[in-house]
Coordinates of C-alpha atoms in Angstrom, one line a residue:
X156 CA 152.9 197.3 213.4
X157 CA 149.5 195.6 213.7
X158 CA 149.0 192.7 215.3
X159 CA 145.7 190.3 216.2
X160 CA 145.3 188.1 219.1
X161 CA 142.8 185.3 218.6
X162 CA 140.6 183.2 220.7
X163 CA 138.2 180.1 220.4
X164 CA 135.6 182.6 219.3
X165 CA 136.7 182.6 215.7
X166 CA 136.3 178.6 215.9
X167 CA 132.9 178.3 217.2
X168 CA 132.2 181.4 214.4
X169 CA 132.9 178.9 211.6
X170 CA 133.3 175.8 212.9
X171 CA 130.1 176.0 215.1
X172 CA 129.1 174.8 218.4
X173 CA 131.1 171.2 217.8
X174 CA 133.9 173.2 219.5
X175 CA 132.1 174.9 222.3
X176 CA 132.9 173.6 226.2
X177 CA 129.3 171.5 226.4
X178 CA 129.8 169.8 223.0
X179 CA 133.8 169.3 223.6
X180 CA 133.1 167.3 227.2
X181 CA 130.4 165.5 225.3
X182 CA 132.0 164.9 222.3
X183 CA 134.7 162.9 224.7
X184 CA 132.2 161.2 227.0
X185 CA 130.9 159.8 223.6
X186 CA 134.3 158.6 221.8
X187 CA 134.9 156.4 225.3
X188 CA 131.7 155.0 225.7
X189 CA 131.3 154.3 221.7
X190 CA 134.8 152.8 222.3
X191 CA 136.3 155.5 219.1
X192 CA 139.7 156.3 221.2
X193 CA 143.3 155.1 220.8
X194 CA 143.0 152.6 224.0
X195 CA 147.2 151.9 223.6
X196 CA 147.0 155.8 225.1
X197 CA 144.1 156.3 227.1
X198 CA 141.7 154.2 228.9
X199 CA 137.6 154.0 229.2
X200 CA 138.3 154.4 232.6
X201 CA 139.2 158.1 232.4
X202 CA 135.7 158.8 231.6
X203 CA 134.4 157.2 234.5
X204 CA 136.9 159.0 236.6
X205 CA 136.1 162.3 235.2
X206 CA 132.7 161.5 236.1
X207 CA 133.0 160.9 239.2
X208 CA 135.1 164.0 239.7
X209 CA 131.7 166.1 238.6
X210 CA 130.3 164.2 241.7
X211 CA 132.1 166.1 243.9
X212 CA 131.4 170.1 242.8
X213 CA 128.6 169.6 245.5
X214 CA 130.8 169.1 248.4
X215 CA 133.5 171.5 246.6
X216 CA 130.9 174.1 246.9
X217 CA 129.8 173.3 250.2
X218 CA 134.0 173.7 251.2
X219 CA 133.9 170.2 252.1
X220 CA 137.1 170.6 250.5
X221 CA 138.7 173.8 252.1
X222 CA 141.2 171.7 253.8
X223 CA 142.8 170.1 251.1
X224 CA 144.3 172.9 248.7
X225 CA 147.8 171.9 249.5
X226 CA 149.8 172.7 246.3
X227 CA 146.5 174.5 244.5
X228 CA 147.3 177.5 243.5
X229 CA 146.0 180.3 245.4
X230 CA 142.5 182.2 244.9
X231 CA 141.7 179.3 242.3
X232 CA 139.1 177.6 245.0
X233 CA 137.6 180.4 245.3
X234 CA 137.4 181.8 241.7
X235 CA 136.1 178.2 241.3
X236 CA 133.5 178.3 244.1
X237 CA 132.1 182.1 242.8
X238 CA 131.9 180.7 239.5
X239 CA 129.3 177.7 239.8
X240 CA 128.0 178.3 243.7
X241 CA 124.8 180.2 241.4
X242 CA 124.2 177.4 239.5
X243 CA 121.1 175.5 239.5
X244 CA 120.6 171.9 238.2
X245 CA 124.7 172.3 237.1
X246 CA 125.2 169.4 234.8
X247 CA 128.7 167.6 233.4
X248 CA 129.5 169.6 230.6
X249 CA 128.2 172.7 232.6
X250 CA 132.0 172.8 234.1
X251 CA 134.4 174.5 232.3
X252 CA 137.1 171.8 230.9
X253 CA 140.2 172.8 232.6
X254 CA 138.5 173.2 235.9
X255 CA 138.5 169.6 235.6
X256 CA 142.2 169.5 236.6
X257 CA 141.4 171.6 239.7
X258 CA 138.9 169.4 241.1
X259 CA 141.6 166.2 240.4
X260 CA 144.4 167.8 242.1
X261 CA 141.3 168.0 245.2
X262 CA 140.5 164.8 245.0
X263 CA 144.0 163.5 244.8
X264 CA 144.9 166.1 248.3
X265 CA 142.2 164.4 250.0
X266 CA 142.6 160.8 249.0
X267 CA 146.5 160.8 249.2
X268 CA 146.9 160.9 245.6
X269 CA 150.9 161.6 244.7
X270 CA 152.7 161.6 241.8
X271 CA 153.4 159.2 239.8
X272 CA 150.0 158.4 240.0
X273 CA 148.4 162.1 239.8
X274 CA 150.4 162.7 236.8
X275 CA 149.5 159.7 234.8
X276 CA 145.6 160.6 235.6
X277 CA 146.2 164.2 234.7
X278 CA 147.5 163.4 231.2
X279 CA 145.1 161.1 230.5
X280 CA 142.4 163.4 231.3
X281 CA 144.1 166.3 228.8
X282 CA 144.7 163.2 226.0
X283 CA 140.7 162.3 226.2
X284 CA 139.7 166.3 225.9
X285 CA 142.7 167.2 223.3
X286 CA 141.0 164.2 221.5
X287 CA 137.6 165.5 221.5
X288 CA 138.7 169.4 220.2
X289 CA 140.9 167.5 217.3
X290 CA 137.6 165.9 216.6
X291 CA 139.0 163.6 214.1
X292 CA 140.9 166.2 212.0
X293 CA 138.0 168.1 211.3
X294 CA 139.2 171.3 213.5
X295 CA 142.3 171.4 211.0
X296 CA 139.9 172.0 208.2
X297 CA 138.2 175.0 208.9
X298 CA 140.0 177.6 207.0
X299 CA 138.2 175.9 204.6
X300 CA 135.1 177.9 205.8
X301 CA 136.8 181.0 206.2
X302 CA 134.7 184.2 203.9
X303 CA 137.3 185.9 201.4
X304 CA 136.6 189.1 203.5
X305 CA 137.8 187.0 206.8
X306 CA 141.0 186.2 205.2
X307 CA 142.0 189.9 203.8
X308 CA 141.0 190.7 207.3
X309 CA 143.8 188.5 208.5
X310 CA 146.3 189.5 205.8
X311 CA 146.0 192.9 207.3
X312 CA 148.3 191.8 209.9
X313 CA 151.9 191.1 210.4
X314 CA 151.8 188.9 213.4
X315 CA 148.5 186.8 214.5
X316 CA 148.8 185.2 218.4
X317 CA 146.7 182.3 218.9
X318 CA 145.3 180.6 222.1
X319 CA 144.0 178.0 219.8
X320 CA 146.0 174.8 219.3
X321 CA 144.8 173.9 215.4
X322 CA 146.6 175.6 211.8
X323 CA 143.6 177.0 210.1
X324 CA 144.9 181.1 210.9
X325 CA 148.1 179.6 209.7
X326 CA 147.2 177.6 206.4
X327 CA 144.5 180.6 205.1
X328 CA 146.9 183.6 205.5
X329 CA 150.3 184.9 204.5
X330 CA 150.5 186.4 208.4
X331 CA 153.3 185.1 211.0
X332 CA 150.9 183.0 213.4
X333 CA 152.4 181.8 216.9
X334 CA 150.9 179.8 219.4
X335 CA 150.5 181.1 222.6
X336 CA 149.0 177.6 223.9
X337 CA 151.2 175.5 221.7
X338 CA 149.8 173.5 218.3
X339 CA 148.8 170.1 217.8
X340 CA 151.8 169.8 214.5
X341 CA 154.4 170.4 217.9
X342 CA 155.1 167.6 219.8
X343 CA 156.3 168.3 223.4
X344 CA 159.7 167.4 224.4
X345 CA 159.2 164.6 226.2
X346 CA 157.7 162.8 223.7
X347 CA 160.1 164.0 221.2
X348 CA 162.8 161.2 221.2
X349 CA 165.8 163.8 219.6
X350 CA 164.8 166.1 222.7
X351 CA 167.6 167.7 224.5
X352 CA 165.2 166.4 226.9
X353 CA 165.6 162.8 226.0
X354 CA 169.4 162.9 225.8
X355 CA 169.3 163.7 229.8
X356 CA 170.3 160.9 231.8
X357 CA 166.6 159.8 232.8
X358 CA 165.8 159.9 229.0
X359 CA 161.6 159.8 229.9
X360 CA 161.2 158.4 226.3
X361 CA 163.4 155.3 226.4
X362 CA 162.7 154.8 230.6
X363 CA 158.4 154.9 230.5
X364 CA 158.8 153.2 226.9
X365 CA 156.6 156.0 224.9
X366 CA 155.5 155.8 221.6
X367 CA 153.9 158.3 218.9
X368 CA 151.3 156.2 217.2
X369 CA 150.8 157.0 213.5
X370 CA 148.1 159.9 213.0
X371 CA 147.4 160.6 217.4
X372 CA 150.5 162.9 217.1
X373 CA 148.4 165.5 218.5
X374 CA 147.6 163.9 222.2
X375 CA 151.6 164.1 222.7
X376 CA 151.9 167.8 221.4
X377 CA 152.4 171.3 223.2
X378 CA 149.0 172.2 223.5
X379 CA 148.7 173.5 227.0
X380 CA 145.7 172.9 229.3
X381 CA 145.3 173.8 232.9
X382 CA 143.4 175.0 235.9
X383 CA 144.8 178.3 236.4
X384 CA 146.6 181.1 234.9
X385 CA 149.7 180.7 237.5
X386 CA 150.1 177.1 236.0
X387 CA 149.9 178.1 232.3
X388 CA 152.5 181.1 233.0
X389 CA 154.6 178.7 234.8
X390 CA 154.4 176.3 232.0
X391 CA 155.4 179.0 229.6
X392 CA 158.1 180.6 231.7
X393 CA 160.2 177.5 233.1
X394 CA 162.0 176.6 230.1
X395 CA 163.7 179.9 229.2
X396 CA 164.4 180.0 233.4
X397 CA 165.8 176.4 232.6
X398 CA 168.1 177.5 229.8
X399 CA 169.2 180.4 231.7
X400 CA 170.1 178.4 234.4
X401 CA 172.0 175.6 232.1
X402 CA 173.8 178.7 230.3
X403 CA 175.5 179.8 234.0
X404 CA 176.1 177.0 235.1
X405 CA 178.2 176.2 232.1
X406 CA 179.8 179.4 232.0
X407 CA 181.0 178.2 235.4
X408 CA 182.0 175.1 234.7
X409 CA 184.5 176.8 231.9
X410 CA 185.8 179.4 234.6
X411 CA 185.7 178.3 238.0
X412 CA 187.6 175.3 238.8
X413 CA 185.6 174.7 242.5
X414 CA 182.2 174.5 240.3
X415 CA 184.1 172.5 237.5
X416 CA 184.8 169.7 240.1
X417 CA 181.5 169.6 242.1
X418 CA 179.8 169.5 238.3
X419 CA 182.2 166.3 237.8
X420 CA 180.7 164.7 240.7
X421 CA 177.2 165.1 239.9
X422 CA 177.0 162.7 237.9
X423 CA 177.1 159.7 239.9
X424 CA 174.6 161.2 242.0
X425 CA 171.7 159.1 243.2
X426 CA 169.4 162.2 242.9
X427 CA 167.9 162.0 238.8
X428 CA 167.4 166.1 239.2
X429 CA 171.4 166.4 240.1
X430 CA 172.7 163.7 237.2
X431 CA 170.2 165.6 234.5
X432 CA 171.4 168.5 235.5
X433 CA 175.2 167.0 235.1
X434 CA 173.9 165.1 231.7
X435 CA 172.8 169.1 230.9
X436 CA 176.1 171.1 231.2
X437 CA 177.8 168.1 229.5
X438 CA 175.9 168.4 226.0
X439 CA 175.7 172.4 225.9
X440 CA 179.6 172.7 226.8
X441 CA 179.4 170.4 223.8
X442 CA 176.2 171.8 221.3
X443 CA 174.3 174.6 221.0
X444 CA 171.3 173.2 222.7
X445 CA 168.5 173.8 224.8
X446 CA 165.4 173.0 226.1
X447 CA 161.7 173.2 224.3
X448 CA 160.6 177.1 224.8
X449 CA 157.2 178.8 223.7
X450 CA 159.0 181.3 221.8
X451 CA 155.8 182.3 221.1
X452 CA 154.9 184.2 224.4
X453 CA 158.7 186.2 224.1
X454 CA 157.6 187.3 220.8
X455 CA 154.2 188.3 222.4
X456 CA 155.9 190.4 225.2
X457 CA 157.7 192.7 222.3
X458 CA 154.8 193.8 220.1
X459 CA 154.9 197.7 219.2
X460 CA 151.6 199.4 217.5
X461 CA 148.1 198.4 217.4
X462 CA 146.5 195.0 219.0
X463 CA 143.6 193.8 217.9
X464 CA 141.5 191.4 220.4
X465 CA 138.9 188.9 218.8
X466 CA 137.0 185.6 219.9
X467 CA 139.1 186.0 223.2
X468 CA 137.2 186.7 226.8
X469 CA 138.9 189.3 229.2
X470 CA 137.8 186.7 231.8
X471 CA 140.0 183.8 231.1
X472 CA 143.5 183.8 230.0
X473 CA 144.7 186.7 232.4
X474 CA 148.4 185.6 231.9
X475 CA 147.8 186.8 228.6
X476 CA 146.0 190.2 229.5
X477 CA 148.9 191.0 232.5
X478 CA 151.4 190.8 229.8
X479 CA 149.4 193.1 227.2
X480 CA 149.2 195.6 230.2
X481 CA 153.1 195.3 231.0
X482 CA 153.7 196.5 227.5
X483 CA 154.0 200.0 227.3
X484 CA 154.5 199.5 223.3
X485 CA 151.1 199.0 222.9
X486 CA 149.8 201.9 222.0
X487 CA 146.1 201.2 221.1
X488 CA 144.1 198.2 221.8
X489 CA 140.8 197.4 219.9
X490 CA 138.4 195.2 221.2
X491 CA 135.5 193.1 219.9
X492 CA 133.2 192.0 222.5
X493 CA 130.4 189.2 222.9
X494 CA 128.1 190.8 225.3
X495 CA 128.1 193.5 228.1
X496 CA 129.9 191.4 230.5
X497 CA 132.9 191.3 228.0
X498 CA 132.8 195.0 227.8
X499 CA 132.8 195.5 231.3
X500 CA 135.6 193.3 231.6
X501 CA 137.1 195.0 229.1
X502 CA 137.3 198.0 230.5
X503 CA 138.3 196.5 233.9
X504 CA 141.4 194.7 232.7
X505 CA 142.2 197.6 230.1
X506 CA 142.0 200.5 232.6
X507 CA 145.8 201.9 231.5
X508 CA 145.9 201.6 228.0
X509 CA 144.3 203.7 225.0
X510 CA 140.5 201.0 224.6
X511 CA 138.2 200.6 221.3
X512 CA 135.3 198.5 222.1
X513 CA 133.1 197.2 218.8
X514 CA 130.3 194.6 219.1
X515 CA 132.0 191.3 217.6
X516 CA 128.3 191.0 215.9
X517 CA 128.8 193.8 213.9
X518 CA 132.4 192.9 212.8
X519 CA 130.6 189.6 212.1
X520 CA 128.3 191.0 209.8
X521 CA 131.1 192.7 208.0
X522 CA 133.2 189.4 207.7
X523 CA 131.3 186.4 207.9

């Protein structure tokens, strides 16, 4: 079985430097201060937050901010701190994106920053930047751009995994394309009204009065951003832990009389995580529901045969790279790298497993 895993590489390949890191963060600076954003969802003042979050890398650097890494997951200070302490002159859109979300869960530690608050920020900030990547549809339309020899190239394979959130792998080949990061057409359960989410007893939709407005779908979808691998394989992982959970609990409440009365109970709790949880056995002992999964990742952990790996860096994404290592049915992994420091990483990350490494020029050459 042959299988490809794709990256933002292949974006920037045809869609050009409009979807690179520097042009992404200004792209969004730009839609605020020009006033071209869906205010009803975000506001101007975002911007001049995630400015002043830049302001601090300095005294991040200098571990003016050692102290307050309560709930940051650990080693990501530090990966953060080895990756721009070099720099010289480091400028706004010098900073990765995500890394963004580190320094605001920083800033919130040290200015007593909680939840509700943090959250509201931290969504807003992923809304302004999912904004600027969408950039006003035209991401979508890429496969326009694809070469004939791209596309057989991608025909060639049964399954195609995507960190990218747009359709274009999808709409220009007859391969089955999942979405490792989620896809702007998806819209994430709590903004999904008909949620199993939303029928809970807290229904989030009806409670913080959200909306979908016509044609800004896409700031309310799956697509996944954060600061660290942990997060983004929590944020993967939880729901299928979730349903498991919801599944025993139920086969419980059918079987054990003790659990079927303390189940009865919760759901005049005062706790919101105890009556959800009540409002959850309820509808599965009812319907054959569950909560939103990446079913995309489960399919990911099963692939047998040949992977190929383009547009994708071995130094980001290492969720994705542990699980690739994990599979023993992977017999043969081929590799296109950028430069020598992808190769290198290459070989770092794919010590166990039988390694091709071809320059992703020369397959450019080929297919472009």
């Amino acid at each position: 079985m042959n299988n490809l895993l794709v990256g933002n590489g292949v974006t920037i390949q045809f869609g050009g430097l409009d979807y690179s890191n520097k042009k992404i963060i200004k792209r969004a600076r730009n839609n605020l201060y020009t006033g071209e954003f869906p205010r009803d969802l975000y506001h101007f003042d975002t911007i001049k937050y995630f400015e002043k979050l830049f302001e601090e890398v300095p005294a991040i650097l200098k571990g003016d901010y050692d102290s307050h890494i309560n709930g940051i997951r650990e080693g990501s200070l530090c990966y953060f701190k080895n990756r721009y302490s070099g720099w010289k002159n480091i400028k706004l859109f010098d900073i990765g994106m995500e890394d963004f979300f580190l320094i605001h869960f920083l800033v919130s530690n040290k200015f007593k920053v909680y939840n509700q608050d943090r959250y509201v920020i931290t969504q807003s900030i992923k809304m302004m930047l999912l904004d600027s990547i969408y950039n006003k549809g035209q991401i979508q339309n890429i496969f326009k751009i694809y070469t004939e020899s791209f596309v057989s190239y991608l025909n060639t394979f049964q399954n195609i995994f995507t960190t990218n959130y747009d359709q274009n792998l999808e709409m220009a080949s007859n391969s089955n394309v999942h979405y490792l990061h989620g896809a702007f057409y998806i819209l994430a359960d709590v903004y999904d009204p008909n949620s199993f989410r939303n029928r809970l007893a807290d229904n989030q939709f009806v409670k913080n009065k959200l909306s979908n407005p016509k044609g800004y779908e896409y700031l309310h979808s799956t697509a996944l951003m954060a600061y660290s691998e942990e997060d983004k394989k929590f944020l993967t992982e939880y729901p299928d832990t979730a349903n498991q959970g919801i599944e025993k609990f139920v086969e419980g409440y059918k079987t054990n009389e003790t659990i079927r009365s303390d189940v009865d109970q919760w759901e005049y709790a005062e706790n919101d995580l105890v009556r959800n949880l009540h409002s959850a056995i309820m509808l599965k002992l009812g319907e054959d529901v569950k909560f939103q999964t990446n079913d995309s990742f489960n399919e990911f952990k099963e692939i047998e045969g040949e992977l190929q790996i383009l547009g994708l860096s071995p130094e980001n994404d290492n969720h994705i790279f542990s699980r690739i290592n994990e599979n023993s049915k992977i017999t043969k992994i081929i590799y296109y790298y950028f430069n020598e420091d992808d190769k290198e990483a290459a070989l770092r990350v794919f010590d166990s497993k039988t390694l091709f490494l071809e320059p992703v020029k020369r397959f450019w050459e080929i297919h472009f």
